Coordinates of C-alpha atoms and ligand atoms in Angstrom, one line a residue:
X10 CA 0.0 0.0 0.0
X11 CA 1.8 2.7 -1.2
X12 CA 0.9 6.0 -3.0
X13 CA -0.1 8.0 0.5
X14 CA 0.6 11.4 -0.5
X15 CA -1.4 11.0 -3.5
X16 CA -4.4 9.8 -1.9
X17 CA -7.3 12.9 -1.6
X18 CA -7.6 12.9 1.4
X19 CA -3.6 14.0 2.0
X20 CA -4.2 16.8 -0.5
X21 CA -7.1 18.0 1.9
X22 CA -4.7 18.0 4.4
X23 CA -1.8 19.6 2.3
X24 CA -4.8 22.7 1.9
X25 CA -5.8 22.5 5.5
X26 CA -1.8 23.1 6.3
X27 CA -1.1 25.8 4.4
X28 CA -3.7 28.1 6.8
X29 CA -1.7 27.2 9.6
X30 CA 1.8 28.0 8.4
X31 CA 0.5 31.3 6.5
X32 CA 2.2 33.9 8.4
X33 CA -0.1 35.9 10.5
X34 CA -1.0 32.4 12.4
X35 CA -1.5 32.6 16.2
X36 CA -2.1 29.0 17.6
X37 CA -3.4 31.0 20.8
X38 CA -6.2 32.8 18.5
X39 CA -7.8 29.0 18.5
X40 CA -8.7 29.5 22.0
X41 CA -11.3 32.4 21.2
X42 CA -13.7 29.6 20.5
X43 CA -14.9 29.0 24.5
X44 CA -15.3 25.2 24.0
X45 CA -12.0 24.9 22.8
X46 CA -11.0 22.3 25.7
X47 CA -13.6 20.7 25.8
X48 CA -13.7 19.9 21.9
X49 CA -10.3 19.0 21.7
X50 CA -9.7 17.1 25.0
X51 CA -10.6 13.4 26.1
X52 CA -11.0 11.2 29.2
X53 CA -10.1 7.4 29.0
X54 CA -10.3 5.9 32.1
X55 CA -8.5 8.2 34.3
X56 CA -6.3 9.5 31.8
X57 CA -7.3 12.9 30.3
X58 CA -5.8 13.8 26.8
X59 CA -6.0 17.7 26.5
X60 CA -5.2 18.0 22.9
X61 CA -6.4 21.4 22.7
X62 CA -2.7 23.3 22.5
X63 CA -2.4 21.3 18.9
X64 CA -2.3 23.1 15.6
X65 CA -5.6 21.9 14.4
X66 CA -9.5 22.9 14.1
X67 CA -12.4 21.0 13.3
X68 CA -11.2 21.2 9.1
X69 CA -8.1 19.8 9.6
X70 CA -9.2 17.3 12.4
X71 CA -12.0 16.2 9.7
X72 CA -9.4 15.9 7.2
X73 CA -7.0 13.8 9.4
X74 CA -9.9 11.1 10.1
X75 CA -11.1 11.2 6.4
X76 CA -7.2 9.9 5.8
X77 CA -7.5 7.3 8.7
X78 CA -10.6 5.8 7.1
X79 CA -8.6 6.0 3.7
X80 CA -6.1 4.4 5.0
X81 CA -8.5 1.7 6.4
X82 CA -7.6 2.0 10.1
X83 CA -10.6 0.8 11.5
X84 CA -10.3 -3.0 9.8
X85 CA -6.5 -2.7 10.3
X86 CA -7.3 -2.8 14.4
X87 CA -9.7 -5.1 13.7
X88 CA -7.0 -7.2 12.3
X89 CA -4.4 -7.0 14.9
X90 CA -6.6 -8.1 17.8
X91 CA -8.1 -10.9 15.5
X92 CA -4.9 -11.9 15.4
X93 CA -3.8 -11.8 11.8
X94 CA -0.5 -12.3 10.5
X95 CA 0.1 -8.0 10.4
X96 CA 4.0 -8.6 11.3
X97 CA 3.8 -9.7 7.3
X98 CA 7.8 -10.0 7.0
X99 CA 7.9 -12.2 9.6
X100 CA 4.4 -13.8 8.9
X101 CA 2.9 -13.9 12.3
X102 CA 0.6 -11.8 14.9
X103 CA 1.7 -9.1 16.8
X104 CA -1.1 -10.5 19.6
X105 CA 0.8 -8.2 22.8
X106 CA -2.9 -7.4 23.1
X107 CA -3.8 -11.5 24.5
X108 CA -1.0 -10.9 26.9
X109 CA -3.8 -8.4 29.1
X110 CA -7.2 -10.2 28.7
X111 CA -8.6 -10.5 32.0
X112 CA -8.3 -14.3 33.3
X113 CA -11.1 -16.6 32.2
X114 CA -11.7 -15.0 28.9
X115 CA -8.0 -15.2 27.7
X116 CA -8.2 -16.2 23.9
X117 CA -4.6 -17.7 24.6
X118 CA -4.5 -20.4 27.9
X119 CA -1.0 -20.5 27.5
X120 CA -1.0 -16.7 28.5
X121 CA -3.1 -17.8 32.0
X122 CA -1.1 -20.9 32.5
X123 CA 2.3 -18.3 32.6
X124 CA 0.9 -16.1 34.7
X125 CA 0.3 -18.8 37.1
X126 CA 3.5 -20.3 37.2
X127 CA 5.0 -15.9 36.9
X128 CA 2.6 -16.0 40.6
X129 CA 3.6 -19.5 42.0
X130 CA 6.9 -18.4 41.8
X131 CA 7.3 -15.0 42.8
X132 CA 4.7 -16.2 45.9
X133 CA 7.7 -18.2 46.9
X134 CA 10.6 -15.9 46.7
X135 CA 8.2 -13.3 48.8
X136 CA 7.5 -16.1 51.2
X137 CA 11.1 -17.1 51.3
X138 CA 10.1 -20.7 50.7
X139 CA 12.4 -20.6 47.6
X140 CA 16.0 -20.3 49.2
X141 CA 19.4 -20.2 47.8
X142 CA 21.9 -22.9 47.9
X143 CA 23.0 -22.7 51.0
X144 CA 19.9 -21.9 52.7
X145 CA 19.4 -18.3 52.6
X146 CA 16.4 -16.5 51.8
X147 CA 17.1 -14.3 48.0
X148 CA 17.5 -10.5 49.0
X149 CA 18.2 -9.4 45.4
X150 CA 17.5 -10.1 42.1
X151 CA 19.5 -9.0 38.7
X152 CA 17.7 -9.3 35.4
X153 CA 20.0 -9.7 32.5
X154 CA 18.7 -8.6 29.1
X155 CA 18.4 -6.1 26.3
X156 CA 16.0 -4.2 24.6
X157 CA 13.2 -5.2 25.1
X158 CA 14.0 -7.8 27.4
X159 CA 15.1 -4.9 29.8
X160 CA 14.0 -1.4 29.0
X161 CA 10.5 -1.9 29.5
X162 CA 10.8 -3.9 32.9
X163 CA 13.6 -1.5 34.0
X164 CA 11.2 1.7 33.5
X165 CA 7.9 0.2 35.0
X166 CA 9.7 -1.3 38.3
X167 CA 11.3 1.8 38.5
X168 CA 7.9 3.7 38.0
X169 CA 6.8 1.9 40.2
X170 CA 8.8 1.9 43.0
X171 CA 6.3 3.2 45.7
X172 CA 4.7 0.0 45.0
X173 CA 7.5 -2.0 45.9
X174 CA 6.8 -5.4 48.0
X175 CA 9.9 -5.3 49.7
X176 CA 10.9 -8.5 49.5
X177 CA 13.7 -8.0 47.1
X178 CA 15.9 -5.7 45.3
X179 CA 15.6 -6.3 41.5
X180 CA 18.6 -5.0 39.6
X181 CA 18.8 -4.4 35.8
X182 CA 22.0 -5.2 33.9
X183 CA 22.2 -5.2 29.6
X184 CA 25.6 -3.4 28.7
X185 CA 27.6 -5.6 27.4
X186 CA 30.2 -3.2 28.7
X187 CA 31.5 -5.7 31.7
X188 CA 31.3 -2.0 33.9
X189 CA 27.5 -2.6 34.2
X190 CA 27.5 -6.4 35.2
X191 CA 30.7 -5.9 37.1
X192 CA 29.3 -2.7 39.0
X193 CA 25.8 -4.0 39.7
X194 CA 27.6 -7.4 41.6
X195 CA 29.3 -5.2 44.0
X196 CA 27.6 -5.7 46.9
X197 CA 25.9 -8.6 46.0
X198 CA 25.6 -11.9 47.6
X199 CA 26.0 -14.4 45.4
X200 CA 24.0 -16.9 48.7
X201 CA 20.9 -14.6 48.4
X202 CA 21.0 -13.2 44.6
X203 CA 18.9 -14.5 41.7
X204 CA 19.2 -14.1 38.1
X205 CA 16.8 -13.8 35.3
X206 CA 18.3 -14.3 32.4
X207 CA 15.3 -12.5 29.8
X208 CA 15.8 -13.1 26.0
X209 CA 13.2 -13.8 23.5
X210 CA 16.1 -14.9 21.4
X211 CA 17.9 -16.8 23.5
X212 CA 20.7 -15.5 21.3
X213 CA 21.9 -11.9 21.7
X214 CA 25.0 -11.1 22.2
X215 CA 25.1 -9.2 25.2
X216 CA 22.8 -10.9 26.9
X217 CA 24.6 -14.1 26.5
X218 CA 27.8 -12.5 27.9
X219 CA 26.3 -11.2 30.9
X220 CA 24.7 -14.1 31.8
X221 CA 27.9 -16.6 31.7
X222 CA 29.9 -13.8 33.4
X223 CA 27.5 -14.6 36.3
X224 CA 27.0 -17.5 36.3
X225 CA 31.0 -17.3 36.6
X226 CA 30.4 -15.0 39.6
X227 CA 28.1 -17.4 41.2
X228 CA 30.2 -20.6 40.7
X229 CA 32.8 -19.0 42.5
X230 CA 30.8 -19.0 45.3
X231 CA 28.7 -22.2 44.8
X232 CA 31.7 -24.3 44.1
X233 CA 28.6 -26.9 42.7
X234 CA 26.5 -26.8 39.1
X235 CA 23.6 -27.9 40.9
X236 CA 23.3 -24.9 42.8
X237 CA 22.7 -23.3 39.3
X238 CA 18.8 -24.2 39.6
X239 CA 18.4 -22.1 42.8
X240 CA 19.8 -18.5 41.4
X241 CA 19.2 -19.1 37.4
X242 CA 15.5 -18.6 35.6
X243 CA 14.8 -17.3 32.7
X244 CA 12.2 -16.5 30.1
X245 CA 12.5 -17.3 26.6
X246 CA 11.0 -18.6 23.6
X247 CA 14.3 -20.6 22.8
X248 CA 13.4 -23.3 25.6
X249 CA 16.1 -25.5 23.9
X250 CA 19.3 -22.5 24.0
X251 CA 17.9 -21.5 27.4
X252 CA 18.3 -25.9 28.9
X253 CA 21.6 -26.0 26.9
X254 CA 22.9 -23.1 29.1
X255 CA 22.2 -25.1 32.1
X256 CA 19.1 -23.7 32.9
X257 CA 16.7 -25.9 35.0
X258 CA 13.7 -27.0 32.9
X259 CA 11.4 -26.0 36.0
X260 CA 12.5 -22.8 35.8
X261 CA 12.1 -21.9 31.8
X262 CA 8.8 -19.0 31.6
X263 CA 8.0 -19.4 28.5
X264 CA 7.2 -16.4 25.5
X265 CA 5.7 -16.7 22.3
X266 CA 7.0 -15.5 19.2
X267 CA 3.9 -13.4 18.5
X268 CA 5.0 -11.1 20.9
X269 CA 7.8 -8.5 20.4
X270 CA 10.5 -8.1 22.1
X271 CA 9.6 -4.1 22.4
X272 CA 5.9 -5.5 24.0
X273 CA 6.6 -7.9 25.7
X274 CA 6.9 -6.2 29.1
X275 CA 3.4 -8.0 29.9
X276 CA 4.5 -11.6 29.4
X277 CA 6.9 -13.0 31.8
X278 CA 9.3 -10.6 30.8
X279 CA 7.8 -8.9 33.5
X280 CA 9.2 -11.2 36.1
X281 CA 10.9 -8.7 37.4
X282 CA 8.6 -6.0 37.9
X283 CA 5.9 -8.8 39.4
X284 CA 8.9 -9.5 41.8
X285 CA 9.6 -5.7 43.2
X286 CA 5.7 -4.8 42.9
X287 CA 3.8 -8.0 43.9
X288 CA 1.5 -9.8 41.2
X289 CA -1.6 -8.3 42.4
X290 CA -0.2 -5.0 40.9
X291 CA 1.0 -6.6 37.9
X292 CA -2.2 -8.2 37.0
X293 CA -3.5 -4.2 37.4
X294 CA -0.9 -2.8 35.3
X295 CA -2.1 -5.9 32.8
X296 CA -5.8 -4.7 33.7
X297 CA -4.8 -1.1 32.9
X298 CA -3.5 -2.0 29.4
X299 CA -6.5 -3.7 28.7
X300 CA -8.8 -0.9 29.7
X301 CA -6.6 0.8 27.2
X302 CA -7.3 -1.7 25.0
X303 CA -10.7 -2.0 24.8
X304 CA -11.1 1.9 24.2
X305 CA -8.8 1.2 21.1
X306 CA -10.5 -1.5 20.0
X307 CA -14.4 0.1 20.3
X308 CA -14.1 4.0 20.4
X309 CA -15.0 5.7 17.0
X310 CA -12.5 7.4 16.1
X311 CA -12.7 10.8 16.3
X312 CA -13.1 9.7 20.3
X313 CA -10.1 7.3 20.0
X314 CA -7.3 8.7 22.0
X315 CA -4.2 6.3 20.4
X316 CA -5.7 7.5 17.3
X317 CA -5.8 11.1 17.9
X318 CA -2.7 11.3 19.1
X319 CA -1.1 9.2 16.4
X320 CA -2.7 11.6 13.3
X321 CA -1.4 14.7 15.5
X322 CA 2.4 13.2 15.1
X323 CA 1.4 12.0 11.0
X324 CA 0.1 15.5 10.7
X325 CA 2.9 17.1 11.9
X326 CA 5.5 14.9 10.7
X327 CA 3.8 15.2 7.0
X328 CA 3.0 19.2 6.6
X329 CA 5.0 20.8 9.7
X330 CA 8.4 19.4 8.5
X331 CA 8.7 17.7 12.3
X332 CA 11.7 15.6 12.6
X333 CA 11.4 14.7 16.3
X334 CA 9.1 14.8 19.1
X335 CA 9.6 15.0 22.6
X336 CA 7.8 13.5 25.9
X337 CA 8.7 15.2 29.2
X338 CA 6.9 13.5 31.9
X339 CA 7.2 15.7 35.0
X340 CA 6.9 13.0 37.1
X341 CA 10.3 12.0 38.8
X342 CA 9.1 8.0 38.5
X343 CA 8.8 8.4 34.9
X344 CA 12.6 9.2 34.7
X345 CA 12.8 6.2 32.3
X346 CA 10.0 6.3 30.2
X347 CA 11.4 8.2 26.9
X348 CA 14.1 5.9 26.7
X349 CA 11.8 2.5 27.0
X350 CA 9.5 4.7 24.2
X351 CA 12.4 5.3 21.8
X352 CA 12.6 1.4 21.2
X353 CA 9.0 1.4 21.4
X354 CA 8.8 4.1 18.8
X355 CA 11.9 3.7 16.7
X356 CA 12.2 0.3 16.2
X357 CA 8.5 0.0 15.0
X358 CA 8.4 3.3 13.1
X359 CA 12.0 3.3 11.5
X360 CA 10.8 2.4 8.0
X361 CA 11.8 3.4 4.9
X362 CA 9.5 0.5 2.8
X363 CA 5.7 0.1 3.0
X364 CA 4.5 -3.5 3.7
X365 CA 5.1 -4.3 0.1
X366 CA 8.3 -3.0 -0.7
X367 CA 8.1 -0.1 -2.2
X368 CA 9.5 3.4 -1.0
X369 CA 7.0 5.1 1.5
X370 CA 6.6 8.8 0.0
X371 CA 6.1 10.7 3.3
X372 CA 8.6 11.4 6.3
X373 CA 7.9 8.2 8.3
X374 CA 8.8 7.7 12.0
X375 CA 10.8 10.6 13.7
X376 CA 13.2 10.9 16.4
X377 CA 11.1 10.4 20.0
X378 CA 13.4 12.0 23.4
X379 CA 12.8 13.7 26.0
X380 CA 13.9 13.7 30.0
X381 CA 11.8 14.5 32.7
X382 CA 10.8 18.2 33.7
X383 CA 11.2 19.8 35.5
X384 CA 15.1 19.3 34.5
X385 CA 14.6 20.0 31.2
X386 CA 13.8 22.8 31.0
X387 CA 17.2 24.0 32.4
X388 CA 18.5 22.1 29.5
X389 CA 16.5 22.2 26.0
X390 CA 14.1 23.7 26.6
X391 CA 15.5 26.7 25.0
X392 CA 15.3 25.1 21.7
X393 CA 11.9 23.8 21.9
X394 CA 10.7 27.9 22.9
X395 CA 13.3 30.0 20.1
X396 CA 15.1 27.5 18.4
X397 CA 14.4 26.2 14.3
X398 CA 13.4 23.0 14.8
X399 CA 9.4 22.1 15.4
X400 CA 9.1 19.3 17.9
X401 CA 5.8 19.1 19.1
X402 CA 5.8 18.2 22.9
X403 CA 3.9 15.9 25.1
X404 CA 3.7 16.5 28.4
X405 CA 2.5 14.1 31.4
X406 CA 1.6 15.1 35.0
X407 CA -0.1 13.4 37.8
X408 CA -2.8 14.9 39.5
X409 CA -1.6 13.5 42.7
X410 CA 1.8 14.3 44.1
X411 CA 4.0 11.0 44.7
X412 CA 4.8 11.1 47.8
X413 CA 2.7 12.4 50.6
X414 CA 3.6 15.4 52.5
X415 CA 4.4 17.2 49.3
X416 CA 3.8 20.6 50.4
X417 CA 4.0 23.1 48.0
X418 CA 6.5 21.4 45.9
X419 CA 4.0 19.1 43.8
X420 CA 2.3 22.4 42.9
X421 CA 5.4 23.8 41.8
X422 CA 5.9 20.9 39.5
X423 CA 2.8 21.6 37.7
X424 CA 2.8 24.9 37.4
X425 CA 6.2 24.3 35.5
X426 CA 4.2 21.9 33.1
X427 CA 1.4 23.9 32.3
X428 CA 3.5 26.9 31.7
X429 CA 6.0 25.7 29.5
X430 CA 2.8 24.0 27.2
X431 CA 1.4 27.8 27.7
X432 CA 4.4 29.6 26.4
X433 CA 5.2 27.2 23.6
X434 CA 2.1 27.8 22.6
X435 CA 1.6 31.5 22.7
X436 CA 5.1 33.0 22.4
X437 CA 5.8 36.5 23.2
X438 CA 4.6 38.1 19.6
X439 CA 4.3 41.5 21.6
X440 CA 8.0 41.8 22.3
X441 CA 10.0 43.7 19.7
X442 CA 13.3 42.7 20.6
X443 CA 14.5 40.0 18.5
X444 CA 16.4 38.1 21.2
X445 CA 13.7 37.4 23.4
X446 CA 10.9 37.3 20.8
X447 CA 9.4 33.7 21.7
X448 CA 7.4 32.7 18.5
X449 CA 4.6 30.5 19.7
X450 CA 2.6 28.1 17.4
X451 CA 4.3 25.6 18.8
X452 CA 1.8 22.6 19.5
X453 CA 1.7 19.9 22.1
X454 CA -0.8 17.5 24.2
X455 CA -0.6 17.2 27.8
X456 CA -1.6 13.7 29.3
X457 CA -2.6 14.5 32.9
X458 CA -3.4 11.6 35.3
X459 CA -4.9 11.1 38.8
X460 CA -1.7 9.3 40.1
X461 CA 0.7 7.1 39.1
X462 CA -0.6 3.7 40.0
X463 CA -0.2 0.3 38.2
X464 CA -3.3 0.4 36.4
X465 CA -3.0 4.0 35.0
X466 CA 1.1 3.2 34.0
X467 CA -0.3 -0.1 32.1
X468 CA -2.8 2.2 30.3
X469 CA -0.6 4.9 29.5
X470 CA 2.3 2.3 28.1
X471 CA -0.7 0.5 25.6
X472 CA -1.6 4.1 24.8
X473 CA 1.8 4.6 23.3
X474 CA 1.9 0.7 21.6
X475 CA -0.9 2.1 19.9
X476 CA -0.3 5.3 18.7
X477 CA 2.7 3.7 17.2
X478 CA 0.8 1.4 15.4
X479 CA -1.7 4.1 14.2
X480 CA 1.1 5.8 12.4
X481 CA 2.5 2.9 11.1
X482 CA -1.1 1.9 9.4
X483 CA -1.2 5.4 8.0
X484 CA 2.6 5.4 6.5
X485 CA 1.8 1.7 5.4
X486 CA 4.6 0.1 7.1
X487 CA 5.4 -2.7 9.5
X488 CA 5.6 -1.7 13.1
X489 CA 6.7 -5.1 14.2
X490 CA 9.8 -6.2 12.7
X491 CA 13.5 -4.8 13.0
X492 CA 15.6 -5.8 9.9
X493 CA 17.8 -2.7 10.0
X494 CA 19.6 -4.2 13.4
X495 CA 20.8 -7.1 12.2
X496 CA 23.9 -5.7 9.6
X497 CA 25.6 -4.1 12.8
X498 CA 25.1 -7.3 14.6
X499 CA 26.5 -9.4 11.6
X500 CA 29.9 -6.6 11.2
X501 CA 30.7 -6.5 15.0
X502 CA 31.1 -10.7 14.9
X503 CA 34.1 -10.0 12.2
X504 CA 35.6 -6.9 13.7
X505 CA 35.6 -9.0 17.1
X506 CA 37.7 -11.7 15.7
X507 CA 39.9 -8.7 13.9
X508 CA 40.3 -7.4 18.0
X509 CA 40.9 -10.5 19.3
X510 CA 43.8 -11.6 16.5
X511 CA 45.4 -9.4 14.3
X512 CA 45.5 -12.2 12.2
X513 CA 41.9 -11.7 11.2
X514 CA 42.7 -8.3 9.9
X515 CA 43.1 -8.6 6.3
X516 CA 40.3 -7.3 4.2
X517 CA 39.3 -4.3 6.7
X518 CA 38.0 -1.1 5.5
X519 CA 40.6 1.8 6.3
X520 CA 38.4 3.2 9.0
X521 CA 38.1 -0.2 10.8
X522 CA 41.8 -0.9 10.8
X523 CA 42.9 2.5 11.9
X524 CA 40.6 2.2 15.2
X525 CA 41.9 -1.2 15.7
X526 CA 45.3 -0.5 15.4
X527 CA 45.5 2.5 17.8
X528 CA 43.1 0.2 20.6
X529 CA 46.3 -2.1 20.1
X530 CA 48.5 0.4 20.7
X531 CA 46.6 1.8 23.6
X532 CA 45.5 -1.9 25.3
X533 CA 48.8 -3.6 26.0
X534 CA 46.5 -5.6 28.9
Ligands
F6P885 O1 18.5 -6.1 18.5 C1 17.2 -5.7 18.6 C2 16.4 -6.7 19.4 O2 16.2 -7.8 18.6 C3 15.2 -6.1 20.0 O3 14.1 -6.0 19.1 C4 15.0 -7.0 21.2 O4 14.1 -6.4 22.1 C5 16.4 -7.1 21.7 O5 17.2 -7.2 20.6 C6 16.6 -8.2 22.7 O6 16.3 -9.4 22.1 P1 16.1 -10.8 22.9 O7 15.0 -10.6 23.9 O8 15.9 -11.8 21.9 O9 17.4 -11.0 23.6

């Protein structure tokens, strides 16, 4: 499905555009309408989208869902949560959606039966019937993976922290850099530390290097292979790579490969999180995605909230020359959630092809940053106010503070992030000096929720999983595979055998050999 720009319903929006870039253009002159926030603002659960600081108007918001249905978005939803083959270079589902149907009316038992053993499990470690080798209760757990074998459990139990049981310490290490591994150890007890060794694959690189460095850290201790069962699980799809690294068979969770690796933070992936949080809140973070879900799934979609949001970033990535977007939660918890969204988003939307082949002719998936506020804004947030580029912004705030006794300083915090939306959007077109002239008409959503809970995190990640996939209907591409990663992975294997014997060398390119002659030079270790 190619041919997007010349559809009709993209010249619409091409004419719709042109209004809003025309010179004497105040995005703050939208706002004479009274019913502006409530026309352009949505509740979901509690979750309230105020979309009203966007450059659009009814027109253009018409024209966006007359390309949506163009584009046949409806039947393509449809079609993921029927479970069609929409991963079609890989030929399977992309069914991270079955991962959150409430118990009992799972269209996947294998999805219940994990859970289960996911809760059997982590019931033991919290009651400290499961021990170590030599008898001691675990205290601390390190997951080893990548990706999204990590980011996504690494930002939630962070996230989530004021939930934590207390039962254990969960660690995250992925770098193959042995500083991570090496510096997360320290202080670690190899009698009352457990590994989760999380790869879809059962095959990456770094992954597989972290886990038999500690499995050489724990041996030291153990002195005895058999002590490998007490401190080794993992969760995999590769049941067979996962035994043959000595891996008990008891404690294999299994994954299916109609999940991705980038949303796959619901299956047991999310071991880790269900061991710092408890299950109970992990089956409300699943509960939360599925709230989101539903709304996806039966919300028209002018009401739609993924799909809203995902036209805004098609619209501004197609007529407003955006080449990036930001997301500044100002929310300290959230301190990880633009980087677990930049595989989210970049991975899926990093296409150049449509679904057939054949050269997509709009800008597809952009860059996706962002930090938390209020910090930012005492770093880039200058260019986002009077710099070149146009990134529109989203912004997240809770309601609630996070901690209790906040005092003033909550207040604070959201005053920050309704200001800066404020002055991106109306500029300083008064001021006639040209140094502190702030332009305005610079667009963004803020996301604001009641609190950070389980539930509400779980329905703001799906939101995101969905938005991506909105854009990717509309640009015609594959949100689910990841072809471009897999020439780096291919190089570094030769180049490795290049560093570890110069022997290997012949044949470099002249940039490769130079590097690897002065790390010679420099490494005499
Ligand atoms: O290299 C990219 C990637 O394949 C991601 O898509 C994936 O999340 C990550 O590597 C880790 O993969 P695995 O879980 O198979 O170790």
């Amino acid at each position: 499905m190619s041919g997007l720009t010349d559809l009709a319903a993209w010249q619409t929006l091409s004419d719709q555009a042109r209004r809003f870039t025309a010179e004497q253009f105040q995005l703050r002159r939208l706002f004479d309408e009274p019913q502006r926030f409530q026309d352009f603002s949505l509740r979901q659960g509690n979750l309230l989208l105020d979309y009203s600081k966007n450059i659009l108007d009814q027109a253009s918001l018409e024209a966006l869902l007359a390309l949506a249905e163009a584009r046949e978005l409806p039947a393509a939803i449809d079609a993921m949560f029927r479970g069609e083959a929409i991963n079609n270079t890989e030929h399977r589902p992309a069914l991270h959606v079955a991962l959150r149907e409430p118990a009992g009316s799972s269209s996947h038992p294998e999805v219940a039966a994990a859970l289960d053993k996911m809760a059997q499990f982590v019931a033991a470690v919290h009651s400290q019937q499961w021990r170590g080798f030599s008898g001691k209760a675990i205290k601390a757990v390190v997951n080893i993976g990548i990706g999204g074998s990590d980011l996504g459990p690494a930002m939630v139990t962070q996230a989530l922290k004021a939930y934590g049981s207390g039962h254990v310490a969960v660690h995250f290490v992925s770098n193959v850099d042995p500083v991570h591994l090496r510096q997360t150890l320290a202080g670690l007890d190899p009698e009352t530390t457990l590994f989760i060794i999380a790869s879809k694959s059962f095959t990456t690189l770094e992954t597989h290097q972290n886990a038999a460095a500690a499995r050489r850290w724990f041996l030291n201790s153990a002195a005895d292979e058999a002590a490998i069962a007490k401190h080794f699980v993992a969760i995999s799809t590769n049941l067979e790579a996962a035994t043959a690294f000595g891996i008990d068979p008891d404690n294999l969770f299994p994954m299916w490969d109609w999940v991705g690796g980038r949303y796959s933070l619901w299956s047991a992936i999310g071991l880790p999180i269900a061991l710092a949080i408890g299950m109970d809140n992990f089956r409300a973070l699943l509960a939360g995605a599925h709230a989101m879900d539903q709304h996806f799934r039966g919300a028209e979609l002018r009401q739609n909230m993924p799909v809203l949001m995902g036209l805004l970033t098609v619209w501004y990535t197609g007529f407003f020359n955006a080449h990036s977007s930001a997301v500044v939660p100002y929310c300290q918890p959230l301190e990880q959630f633009p980087s677990f969204l930049q595989q989210l988003y970049m991975e899926s939307l990093g296409k150049r092809v449509d679904r057939a082949g054949n050269p997509v002719d709009s800008n597809t998936g952009e860059v996706l940053w962002g930090t938390v506020g209020t910090n930012g804004q005492h770093s880039y947030f200058q260019l986002l106010h009077q710099g070149r580029e146009f990134i529109p912004v989203d912004f997240i705030a809770t309601a609630r503070a996070g901690v209790d006794e906040a005092g003033e300083a909550h207040r604070h915090l959201l005053s920050n992030c309704l200001s800066q939306s404020l002055a991106l959007m109306q500029g300083t077109p008064d001021e006639q000096d040209p140094h502190k002239q702030l332009p305005g008409n610079k667009p963004s959503n803020t996301l604001l929720l009641d609190e950070l809970n389980p539930h509400n995190l779980g329905s703001l990640i799906a939101l995101y999983e969905h938005k991506v996939y909105v854009q990717s209907v509309i640009w015609g591409i594959n949100a689910f595979d990841q072809w471009g990663v897999e020439l780096g992975k291919q190089l570094s294997k030769s180049l490795f055998s290049a560093l570890d014997d110069d022997n290997n060398s012949a044949g470099l390119d002249g940039s490769s050999a130079g590097l690897i002659q002065q790390i010679r030079q420099w490494d005499t270790s």
